[in-house]
XYZ file of N, CA, C and O in Angstrom:
716
model
N 148.113 68.265 96.480
C 147.083 68.057 95.474
C 145.732 68.468 96.049
O 145.385 68.129 97.163
N 144.988 69.171 95.273
C 143.710 69.676 95.757
C 142.593 68.737 95.339
O 142.476 68.336 94.190
N 141.738 68.425 96.304
C 140.598 67.564 96.068
C 139.413 68.437 95.669
O 139.124 69.441 96.309
N 138.717 68.040 94.598
C 137.551 68.773 94.141
C 136.305 67.934 94.381
O 136.250 66.779 93.999
N 135.320 68.551 95.016
C 134.057 67.878 95.297
C 132.956 68.631 94.563
O 132.832 69.848 94.687
N 132.160 67.879 93.805
C 131.054 68.477 93.068
C 129.752 67.889 93.609
O 129.558 66.678 93.601
N 128.864 68.770 94.078
C 127.609 68.347 94.683
C 126.459 68.839 93.820
O 126.367 70.023 93.505
N 125.592 67.907 93.454
C 124.439 68.245 92.621
C 123.239 68.553 93.518
O 122.975 67.856 94.496
N 122.524 69.625 93.154
C 121.313 70.020 93.874
C 120.174 70.067 92.857
O 120.097 70.998 92.056
N 119.293 69.078 92.857
C 118.168 69.116 91.921
C 117.218 70.263 92.271
O 117.066 70.616 93.440
N 116.592 70.833 91.247
C 115.678 71.948 91.487
C 114.434 71.439 92.201
O 113.817 70.452 91.824
N 114.054 72.163 93.264
C 112.854 71.859 94.024
C 112.190 73.193 94.357
O 112.774 74.012 95.064
N 110.998 73.392 93.832
C 110.312 74.673 94.008
C 110.080 75.000 95.478
O 110.254 76.145 95.906
N 109.718 74.002 96.265
C 109.447 74.234 97.689
C 110.689 74.738 98.404
O 110.629 75.715 99.165
N 111.824 74.088 98.172
C 113.066 74.522 98.807
C 113.477 75.911 98.346
O 113.960 76.717 99.132
N 113.298 76.167 97.058
C 113.669 77.488 96.530
C 112.831 78.584 97.181
O 113.353 79.619 97.593
N 111.540 78.366 97.318
C 110.682 79.350 97.991
C 111.079 79.520 99.453
O 111.148 80.636 99.961
N 111.339 78.407 100.140
C 111.749 78.482 101.537
C 113.054 79.261 101.677
O 113.196 80.079 102.587
N 114.012 78.985 100.807
C 115.300 79.677 100.868
C 115.144 81.165 100.632
O 115.732 81.986 101.349
N 114.364 81.527 99.633
C 114.177 82.941 99.315
C 113.419 83.657 100.449
O 113.779 84.774 100.833
N 112.407 83.012 100.993
C 111.663 83.624 102.106
C 112.533 83.747 103.351
O 112.448 84.739 104.072
N 113.369 82.750 103.605
C 114.281 82.818 104.743
C 115.211 84.017 104.595
O 115.432 84.776 105.545
N 115.747 84.218 103.397
C 116.675 85.325 103.176
C 115.968 86.679 103.328
O 116.513 87.599 103.930
N 114.749 86.786 102.803
C 113.988 88.031 102.944
C 113.770 88.352 104.419
O 113.993 89.478 104.863
N 113.338 87.351 105.189
C 113.111 87.555 106.623
C 114.412 87.864 107.351
O 114.428 88.676 108.283
N 115.499 87.250 106.937
C 116.803 87.497 107.561
C 117.235 88.948 107.353
O 117.619 89.641 108.290
N 117.154 89.409 106.116
C 117.572 90.780 105.793
C 116.665 91.801 106.484
O 117.142 92.751 107.103
N 115.360 91.606 106.392
C 114.446 92.557 107.020
C 114.486 92.453 108.536
O 114.219 93.429 109.233
N 114.797 91.279 109.074
C 114.942 91.139 110.526
C 116.048 92.014 111.065
O 115.919 92.640 112.125
N 117.166 92.060 110.335
C 118.267 92.935 110.743
C 117.853 94.397 110.651
O 118.203 95.208 111.507
N 117.086 94.747 109.642
C 116.638 96.123 109.463
C 115.631 96.524 110.547
O 115.678 97.646 111.052
N 114.746 95.613 110.899
C 113.717 95.927 111.891
C 114.309 96.218 113.262
O 113.716 96.963 114.047
N 115.472 95.649 113.560
C 116.120 95.952 114.841
C 116.439 97.446 114.943
O 116.333 98.028 116.012
N 116.809 98.055 113.831
C 117.080 99.500 113.825
C 115.784 100.312 113.846
O 115.779 101.449 114.314
N 114.705 99.752 113.342
C 113.431 100.462 113.326
C 112.924 100.714 114.733
O 112.247 101.716 114.972
N 113.207 99.821 115.668
C 112.731 100.019 117.034
C 113.301 101.288 117.644
O 112.616 101.967 118.410
N 114.531 101.610 117.282
C 115.124 102.867 117.763
C 114.345 104.066 117.217
O 114.072 105.023 117.945
N 113.999 104.005 115.939
C 113.253 105.097 115.319
C 111.872 105.232 115.962
O 111.412 106.338 116.254
N 111.211 104.109 116.217
C 109.893 104.140 116.861
C 110.008 104.721 118.267
O 109.166 105.528 118.692
N 111.057 104.361 118.993
C 111.263 104.887 120.344
C 111.473 106.402 120.308
O 110.848 107.144 121.078
N 112.336 106.866 119.402
C 112.553 108.311 119.268
C 111.261 109.025 118.878
O 110.968 110.115 119.371
N 110.488 108.411 117.992
C 109.218 109.005 117.585
C 108.296 109.169 118.784
O 107.715 110.248 118.989
N 108.181 108.119 119.576
C 107.310 108.168 120.748
C 107.777 109.233 121.749
O 106.963 109.992 122.289
N 109.082 109.301 121.976
C 109.626 110.282 122.932
C 109.352 111.702 122.439
O 108.851 112.546 123.200
N 109.662 111.982 121.190
C 109.453 113.340 120.674
C 107.974 113.706 120.589
O 107.608 114.850 120.860
N 107.131 112.758 120.209
C 105.694 113.049 120.182
C 105.171 113.314 121.597
O 104.354 114.212 121.807
N 105.640 112.531 122.563
C 105.236 112.758 123.948
C 105.666 114.147 124.417
O 104.866 114.905 124.960
N 106.943 114.483 124.190
C 107.443 115.786 124.626
C 106.786 116.939 123.854
O 106.618 118.035 124.378
N 106.414 116.676 122.606
C 105.836 117.731 121.783
C 104.363 117.967 122.017
O 103.866 119.062 121.756
N 103.646 116.971 122.507
C 102.200 117.125 122.641
C 101.692 117.000 124.073
O 100.541 117.304 124.342
N 102.495 116.545 124.991
C 102.057 116.443 126.379
C 102.180 117.811 127.037
O 103.247 118.419 127.023
N 101.116 118.302 127.640
C 101.161 119.658 128.203
C 101.923 119.704 129.544
O 101.377 119.412 130.590
N 103.181 120.026 129.466
C 103.999 120.194 130.671
C 104.035 121.693 130.971
O 104.301 122.511 130.090
N 103.795 122.022 132.205
C 103.717 123.435 132.601
C 105.021 124.157 132.303
O 106.111 123.659 132.602
N 104.946 125.300 131.707
C 106.057 126.179 131.319
C 106.962 125.578 130.229
O 107.841 126.241 129.738
N 106.747 124.335 129.907
C 107.540 123.728 128.827
C 106.905 124.031 127.471
O 107.605 124.170 126.475
N 105.570 124.154 127.453
C 104.877 124.356 126.185
C 105.030 125.774 125.628
O 104.543 126.067 124.565
N 105.740 126.627 126.322
C 105.984 127.979 125.820
C 107.418 128.157 125.310
O 107.777 129.211 124.816
N 108.224 127.116 125.416
C 109.629 127.242 124.995
C 109.821 126.735 123.563
O 108.976 126.029 123.012
N 110.953 127.088 123.010
C 111.301 126.678 121.648
C 111.506 125.168 121.573
O 111.159 124.542 120.562
N 112.028 124.570 122.611
C 112.279 123.121 122.618
C 110.967 122.354 122.444
O 110.931 121.327 121.773
N 109.904 122.857 123.030
C 108.587 122.234 122.902
C 108.192 122.129 121.428
O 107.756 121.076 120.965
N 108.353 123.209 120.680
C 107.977 123.214 119.263
C 108.932 122.358 118.430
O 108.501 121.686 117.486
N 110.188 122.371 118.785
C 111.155 121.516 118.076
C 110.781 120.047 118.285
O 110.769 119.263 117.329
N 110.481 119.655 119.511
C 110.085 118.271 119.802
C 108.824 117.893 119.040
O 108.715 116.782 118.509
N 107.867 118.813 118.982
C 106.617 118.539 118.282
C 106.871 118.259 116.805
O 106.402 117.260 116.252
N 107.661 119.110 116.156
C 107.888 118.943 114.721
C 108.846 117.789 114.411
O 108.679 117.101 113.399
N 109.803 117.554 115.273
C 110.682 116.384 115.084
C 109.859 115.109 115.251
O 110.037 114.139 114.501
N 108.936 115.085 116.220
C 108.053 113.929 116.407
C 107.189 113.681 115.191
O 107.012 112.543 114.757
N 106.643 114.735 114.622
C 105.829 114.603 113.408
C 106.692 114.109 112.246
O 106.271 113.237 111.477
N 107.916 114.649 112.135
C 108.838 114.198 111.093
C 109.137 112.709 111.241
O 109.073 111.950 110.271
N 109.475 112.270 112.469
C 109.768 110.854 112.705
C 108.537 109.982 112.431
O 108.671 108.861 111.935
N 107.368 110.473 112.743
C 106.139 109.732 112.482
C 105.970 109.516 110.969
O 105.653 108.422 110.512
N 106.196 110.564 110.199
C 106.155 110.443 108.736
C 107.206 109.485 108.222
O 106.948 108.688 107.314
N 108.394 109.545 108.821
C 109.479 108.645 108.430
C 109.097 107.191 108.708
O 109.376 106.304 107.892
N 108.434 106.936 109.833
C 107.975 105.576 110.155
C 106.992 105.080 109.098
O 107.071 103.923 108.659
N 106.072 105.939 108.673
C 105.117 105.539 107.641
C 105.827 105.245 106.322
O 105.463 104.310 105.608
N 106.852 106.005 105.990
C 107.617 105.746 104.770
C 108.320 104.395 104.868
O 108.332 103.610 103.911
N 108.909 104.084 106.018
C 109.592 102.801 106.200
C 108.618 101.629 106.107
O 108.931 100.598 105.495
N 107.453 101.786 106.704
C 106.442 100.723 106.634
C 105.999 100.521 105.189
O 105.884 99.375 104.713
N 105.782 101.601 104.472
C 105.418 101.509 103.060
C 106.527 100.824 102.265
O 106.250 99.971 101.416
N 107.771 101.172 102.550
C 108.908 100.562 101.858
C 108.945 99.048 102.097
O 109.220 98.271 101.175
N 108.655 98.626 103.317
C 108.638 97.192 103.630
C 107.599 96.470 102.776
O 107.894 95.445 102.158
N 106.378 96.996 102.719
C 105.318 96.318 101.977
C 105.560 96.348 100.469
O 105.276 95.377 99.773
N 106.107 97.441 99.961
C 106.445 97.504 98.536
C 107.557 96.508 98.223
O 107.497 95.788 97.214
N 108.561 96.423 99.090
C 109.659 95.470 98.892
C 109.166 94.037 98.942
O 109.595 93.188 98.156
N 108.264 93.748 99.865
C 107.738 92.387 99.982
C 106.951 92.000 98.727
O 107.082 90.883 98.217
N 106.160 92.935 98.212
C 105.386 92.662 97.000
C 106.310 92.432 95.805
O 106.126 91.479 95.039
N 107.316 93.276 95.656
C 108.285 93.122 94.568
C 109.066 91.822 94.721
O 109.310 91.104 93.752
N 109.441 91.493 95.958
C 110.177 90.268 96.231
C 109.373 89.036 95.804
O 109.900 88.141 95.149
N 108.094 88.997 96.151
C 107.263 87.851 95.792
C 107.140 87.705 94.281
O 107.180 86.600 93.746
N 107.021 88.833 93.586
C 106.934 88.779 92.124
C 108.259 88.284 91.529
O 108.260 87.458 90.613
N 109.386 88.757 92.064
C 110.695 88.315 91.585
C 110.920 86.827 91.839
O 111.470 86.117 90.986
N 110.526 86.344 93.013
C 110.681 84.914 93.331
C 109.846 84.068 92.382
O 110.312 83.043 91.881
N 108.625 84.498 92.107
C 107.784 83.762 91.161
C 108.433 83.700 89.781
O 108.388 82.661 89.111
N 109.061 84.799 89.353
C 109.738 84.825 88.057
C 110.955 83.899 88.049
O 111.170 83.152 87.092
N 111.741 83.926 89.113
C 112.917 83.053 89.213
C 112.496 81.590 89.163
O 113.085 80.782 88.437
N 111.467 81.243 89.903
C 111.002 79.856 89.940
C 110.447 79.437 88.584
O 110.697 78.317 88.125
N 109.736 80.320 87.910
C 109.228 80.001 86.572
C 110.379 79.749 85.604
O 110.320 78.813 84.790
N 111.444 80.552 85.682
C 112.612 80.355 84.821
C 113.288 79.013 85.096
O 113.658 78.289 84.170
N 113.451 78.687 86.372
C 114.081 77.412 86.725
C 113.195 76.231 86.326
O 113.702 75.203 85.873
N 111.887 76.362 86.476
C 110.975 75.286 86.087
C 111.032 75.023 84.582
O 110.960 73.885 84.137
N 111.167 76.093 83.818
C 111.212 75.949 82.361
C 112.441 75.156 81.931
O 112.376 74.347 81.005
N 113.556 75.369 82.599
C 114.799 74.665 82.252
C 114.885 73.302 82.934
O 115.443 72.374 82.375
N 114.390 73.192 84.163
C 114.370 71.960 84.946
C 115.720 71.231 84.952
O 115.790 70.036 84.667
N 116.769 71.965 85.254
C 118.108 71.380 85.347
C 118.652 71.590 86.756
O 118.326 72.568 87.410
N 119.510 70.683 87.210
C 120.044 70.817 88.569
C 121.106 71.910 88.664
O 121.664 72.349 87.665
N 121.363 72.311 89.887
C 122.458 73.243 90.181
C 123.592 72.435 90.780
O 123.402 71.306 91.244
N 124.788 73.042 90.777
C 125.951 72.352 91.312
C 126.739 73.295 92.225
O 126.817 74.497 91.977
N 127.308 72.727 93.256
C 128.276 73.429 94.093
C 129.568 72.643 93.976
O 129.604 71.445 94.240
N 130.631 73.342 93.568
C 131.942 72.716 93.439
C 132.863 73.305 94.495
O 133.001 74.528 94.600
N 133.481 72.440 95.258
C 134.360 72.845 96.350
C 135.765 72.317 96.113
O 135.938 71.172 95.712
N 136.742 73.171 96.341
C 138.136 72.711 96.380
C 138.872 73.532 97.432
O 138.270 74.340 98.123
N 140.145 73.334 97.553
C 140.922 74.008 98.601
C 141.099 75.498 98.354
O 141.499 76.233 99.260
N 140.803 75.964 97.150
C 141.057 77.360 96.796
C 139.797 78.185 96.570
O 139.825 79.403 96.693
N 138.704 77.513 96.190
C 137.510 78.280 95.832
C 136.237 77.464 96.000
O 136.273 76.256 96.201
N 135.139 78.178 95.886
C 133.803 77.577 95.855
C 133.119 78.098 94.593
O 133.288 79.264 94.219
N 132.365 77.226 93.940
C 131.702 77.614 92.693
C 130.237 77.188 92.750
O 129.925 76.062 93.137
N 129.364 78.109 92.375
C 127.938 77.842 92.271
C 127.581 77.902 90.793
O 127.868 78.888 90.122
N 126.946 76.827 90.314
C 126.646 76.767 88.890
C 125.216 76.263 88.703
O 124.811 75.288 89.316
N 124.483 76.983 87.869
C 123.186 76.498 87.425
C 123.027 76.862 85.959
O 123.964 77.342 85.328
N 121.855 76.645 85.433
C 121.630 76.855 84.006
C 121.782 78.318 83.599
O 122.081 78.620 82.441
N 121.651 79.260 84.528
C 121.699 80.677 84.199
C 123.032 81.348 84.489
O 123.362 82.355 83.888
N 123.782 80.860 85.448
C 125.036 81.523 85.811
C 126.011 80.551 86.448
O 125.642 79.488 86.931
N 127.277 80.963 86.407
C 128.341 80.272 87.127
C 129.098 81.341 87.900
O 129.612 82.286 87.312
N 129.147 81.173 89.215
C 129.836 82.143 90.057
C 130.851 81.402 90.894
O 130.523 80.432 91.578
N 132.078 81.860 90.812
C 133.158 81.252 91.579
C 133.817 82.328 92.430
O 133.920 83.477 92.015
N 134.239 81.937 93.631
C 134.878 82.895 94.526
C 135.965 82.185 95.312
O 135.791 81.035 95.719
N 137.066 82.890 95.518
C 138.127 82.330 96.351
C 137.667 82.371 97.803
O 136.842 83.204 98.193
N 138.188 81.462 98.610
C 137.725 81.331 99.984
C 137.955 82.588 100.822
O 137.199 82.848 101.748
N 138.958 83.376 100.510
C 139.224 84.590 101.283
C 138.073 85.587 101.197
O 137.899 86.423 102.072
N 137.290 85.526 100.134
C 136.176 86.459 99.936
C 134.831 85.870 100.352
O 133.796 86.510 100.197
N 134.834 84.661 100.896
C 133.602 83.969 101.253
C 133.377 84.057 102.753
O 134.295 83.888 103.547
N 132.126 84.326 103.123
C 131.721 84.272 104.523
C 130.362 83.577 104.572
O 129.691 83.425 103.550
N 129.986 83.156 105.762
C 128.708 82.468 105.876
C 128.052 82.761 107.217
O 128.704 83.154 108.171
N 126.739 82.572 107.232
C 125.931 82.718 108.441
C 125.138 81.431 108.583
O 124.489 80.995 107.627
N 125.213 80.839 109.756
C 124.481 79.588 109.989
C 123.342 79.842 110.969
O 123.528 80.456 112.010
N 122.173 79.343 110.593
C 120.999 79.429 111.446
C 120.334 78.052 111.433
O 119.649 77.700 110.474
N 120.584 77.273 112.464
C 120.090 75.895 112.563
C 120.529 75.081 111.348
O 121.712 74.894 111.137
N 119.578 74.628 110.534
C 119.922 73.800 109.372
C 119.933 74.595 108.072
O 119.818 74.028 106.990
N 120.055 75.909 108.171
C 120.128 76.771 106.995
C 121.441 77.555 107.048
O 121.843 78.022 108.099
N 122.093 77.667 105.889
C 123.344 78.414 105.804
C 123.222 79.431 104.669
O 122.773 79.098 103.573
N 123.596 80.673 104.971
C 123.660 81.718 103.951
C 125.139 81.890 103.615
O 125.938 82.246 104.476
N 125.485 81.633 102.372
C 126.874 81.753 101.927
C 126.992 83.048 101.129
O 126.315 83.229 100.118
N 127.851 83.954 101.586
C 128.067 85.242 100.921
C 129.377 85.166 100.150
O 130.448 85.098 100.733
N 129.279 85.177 98.818
C 130.489 85.108 98.004
C 130.983 86.495 97.628
O 132.162 86.724 97.567
N 130.063 87.386 97.356
C 130.368 88.767 97.045
C 129.500 89.578 97.995
O 128.471 89.092 98.451
N 129.843 90.788 98.300
C 129.120 91.568 99.301
C 127.603 91.534 99.146
O 126.877 91.465 100.112
N 127.102 91.600 97.937
C 125.663 91.679 97.735
C 125.063 90.397 97.173
O 123.891 90.369 96.826
N 125.836 89.331 97.066
C 125.358 88.091 96.471
C 125.424 86.967 97.485
O 126.493 86.667 98.012
N 124.284 86.366 97.760
C 124.216 85.312 98.767
C 123.548 84.073 98.196
O 122.668 84.160 97.340
N 123.956 82.926 98.718
C 123.362 81.651 98.355
C 122.864 81.003 99.630
O 123.580 80.956 100.620
N 121.651 80.478 99.591
C 121.038 79.879 100.772
C 120.912 78.387 100.522
O 120.400 77.970 99.473
N 121.367 77.601 101.490
C 121.214 76.154 101.400
C 120.615 75.637 102.706
O 120.841 76.203 103.764
N 119.849 74.559 102.584
C 119.249 73.903 103.740
C 119.727 72.457 103.792
O 119.979 71.837 102.759
N 119.805 71.937 104.975
C 120.252 70.557 105.155
C 119.326 69.583 104.439
O 119.773 68.593 103.859
N 118.036 69.867 104.442
C 117.058 68.956 103.839
C 117.164 68.886 102.310
O 116.604 67.976 101.696
N 117.891 69.801 101.688
C 118.069 69.781 100.233
C 119.041 68.704 99.776
O 119.032 68.325 98.613
N 119.878 68.249 100.678
C 120.990 67.385 100.295
C 120.777 65.942 100.719
O 120.092 65.653 101.688
N 121.427 65.057 99.965
C 121.416 63.641 100.303
C 122.616 63.342 101.204
O 123.625 64.032 101.171
N 122.498 62.285 101.961
C 123.586 61.769 102.802
C 124.216 62.861 103.648
O 123.551 63.590 104.343
N 125.534 63.019 103.520
C 126.267 63.988 104.344
C 126.821 65.154 103.522
O 127.788 65.792 103.920
N 126.212 65.440 102.377
C 126.701 66.514 101.507
C 126.646 67.873 102.206
O 127.546 68.694 102.041
N 125.601 68.120 102.989
C 125.485 69.372 103.728
C 126.653 69.521 104.701
O 127.241 70.595 104.828
N 126.992 68.433 105.383
C 128.104 68.456 106.334
C 129.444 68.697 105.632
O 130.316 69.380 106.165
N 129.586 68.164 104.430
C 130.811 68.392 103.655
C 130.947 69.877 103.324
O 132.010 70.483 103.510
N 129.848 70.491 102.859
C 129.870 71.928 102.546
C 130.172 72.727 103.805
O 130.997 73.645 103.797
N 129.521 72.379 104.897
C 129.734 73.082 106.160
C 131.178 72.942 106.635
O 131.777 73.913 107.114
N 131.767 71.769 106.480
C 133.174 71.568 106.859
C 134.101 72.444 106.028
O 135.047 73.037 106.555
N 133.853 72.529 104.729
C 134.661 73.409 103.874
C 134.503 74.868 104.294
O 135.479 75.616 104.346
N 133.267 75.269 104.566
C 133.037 76.656 104.998
C 133.758 76.948 106.303
O 134.384 78.000 106.453
N 133.676 76.044 107.262
C 134.349 76.244 108.550
C 135.862 76.270 108.405
O 136.545 77.025 109.093
N 136.366 75.471 107.495
C 137.815 75.360 107.315
C 138.409 76.538 106.543
O 139.471 77.053 106.877
N 137.719 76.979 105.467
C 138.329 77.939 104.552
C 137.739 79.350 104.580
O 138.358 80.281 104.073
N 136.536 79.534 105.106
C 135.934 80.860 105.069
C 135.720 81.357 106.491
O 136.075 80.696 107.452
N 135.110 82.529 106.588
C 134.874 83.097 107.931
C 133.381 83.175 108.211
O 132.585 83.460 107.329
N 133.019 82.940 109.469
C 131.625 82.981 109.883
C 131.260 84.377 110.343
O 132.008 85.015 111.071
N 130.093 84.846 109.895
C 129.560 86.144 110.334
C 128.575 85.913 111.450
O 128.037 84.819 111.604
N 128.303 86.955 112.196
C 127.295 86.848 113.269
C 125.961 87.292 112.792
O 125.758 88.046 111.965
């Protein structure tokens, strides 16, 4: 017999903002790790392309390094612009989500059983079998990935009593942890 646990999460604007900001920083943090490689390549190619090394500045490699360095420099500016545009759009989207939730002012629910996890609020109900669920834990925050591009963020401080531990136990038992 399968036991079903239903946990209510009242809407709290502060927690919602914290969760959304945590996820934005998490996603961009992973992306920024790759940016350091691009910055390093940019610096190397710009150095090789513009530093006057004797007999090197007359070869084809010198000009290739110079133009590749300029290309990478432009690419870095595009990435930086993309970050700031994404952050601005993200803040506007979060404000819209919070306004929608405030207008309805209804709690969300997480339903757990031996076969699936379900997230339900006034706007949507999403259920996923445990085989398709993964999670990432960072201190007292957990990112639950039910579908490749859909994540739910929960914090220990959002829950009463030991509800957070119950969710964490189900995740550890039935789903897989990501790094």
